[in-house]
C-alpha angles and dihedrals in degrees: 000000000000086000093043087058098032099049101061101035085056094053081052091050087047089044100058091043094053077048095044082056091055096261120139114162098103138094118182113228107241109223102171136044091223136104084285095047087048094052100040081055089051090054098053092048084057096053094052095059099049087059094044086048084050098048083050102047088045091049095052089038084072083064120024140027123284085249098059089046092051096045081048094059104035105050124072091219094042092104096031116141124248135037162237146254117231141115126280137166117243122201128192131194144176145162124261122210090030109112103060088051088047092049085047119035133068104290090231092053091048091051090051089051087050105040087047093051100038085056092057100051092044092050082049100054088044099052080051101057088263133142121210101225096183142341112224113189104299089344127109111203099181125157142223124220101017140120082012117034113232119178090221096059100137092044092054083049093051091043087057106050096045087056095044080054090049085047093049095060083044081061095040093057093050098048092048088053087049103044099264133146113246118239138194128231119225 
């Protein structure tokens, strides 16, 4: 009876430090329908919304600060539907020169050059308040002061922008080592 109740508590006990440590991958197998069985189930289930908080937070964290993607999932209201009025900066930004390399390069190689720009500017906006609201194409359309207001919308917008052109030429220097063409931001 001692090794019935001991066992699986101290697989529980295993299991929430392995959890405590940032690990989980695990589910514990329930094999009564008592109180142990009932915890070990609650556990799961709480397992399984931390990693569903994680892939959330991960996924949003492509896309807006870590701020926003914390005040989203902490908050009841964070996903809540509507809207309202108020006023943002909205920055756009594209590649010039990209399209003739893309019309006339190896699409894998094309795709390499985007999806390395487009990371930089993202991490940039990011770093800045701001919010990516859509890629299109080689375009970055992000936007200050929403969801979370910040007074200083249109600086954060400004700062941004100045570090995605420094990180251009960043860019530049490196396409130029590798063979690339050079291209200009707008």
């Amino acid at each position: 009876f001692a090794r019935r109740l001991t066992r699986p508590v101290s697989a529980l006990t295993g299991a929430v430090a392995r959890v405590a440590a940032g690990d989980l991958s695990q589910s514990l197998p329930v094999r009564s329908r008592d109180e142990v069985g009932v915890l070990t189930r609650a556990f799961n289930e709480m397992v399984e919304g931390l990693r569903q908080r994680d892939f959330i937070r991960n996924a949003f964290g492509r896309y807006v600060s870590p701020e926003v993607a914390k005040t989203l999932l902490e908050s009841p209201d964070g996903l809540r539907l509507g809207g309202s009025k108020r006023e943002v900066t909205v920055l756009m930004s594209d590649l010039r020169g990209y399209t003739r390399f893309a019309e006339h390069g190896d699409p894998a190689g094309v795709m390499a050059v985007l999806n390395d720009y487009l990371g930089h500017m993202a991490e940039i906006v990011i770093a800045h308040g701001g919010t990516i609201n859509e890629f299109i194409g080689d375009a970055v359309f992000a936007v200050f002061g929403a969801p979370l207001a910040h007074a200083d919308h249109a600086e954060r917008a400004a700062a941004s922008a100045l570090g995605m052109q420094r990180a251009m030429a960043d860019l530049n220097r490196e396409h130029a080592a590798s063979g690339l063409p050079r291209f200009e931001m707008g």
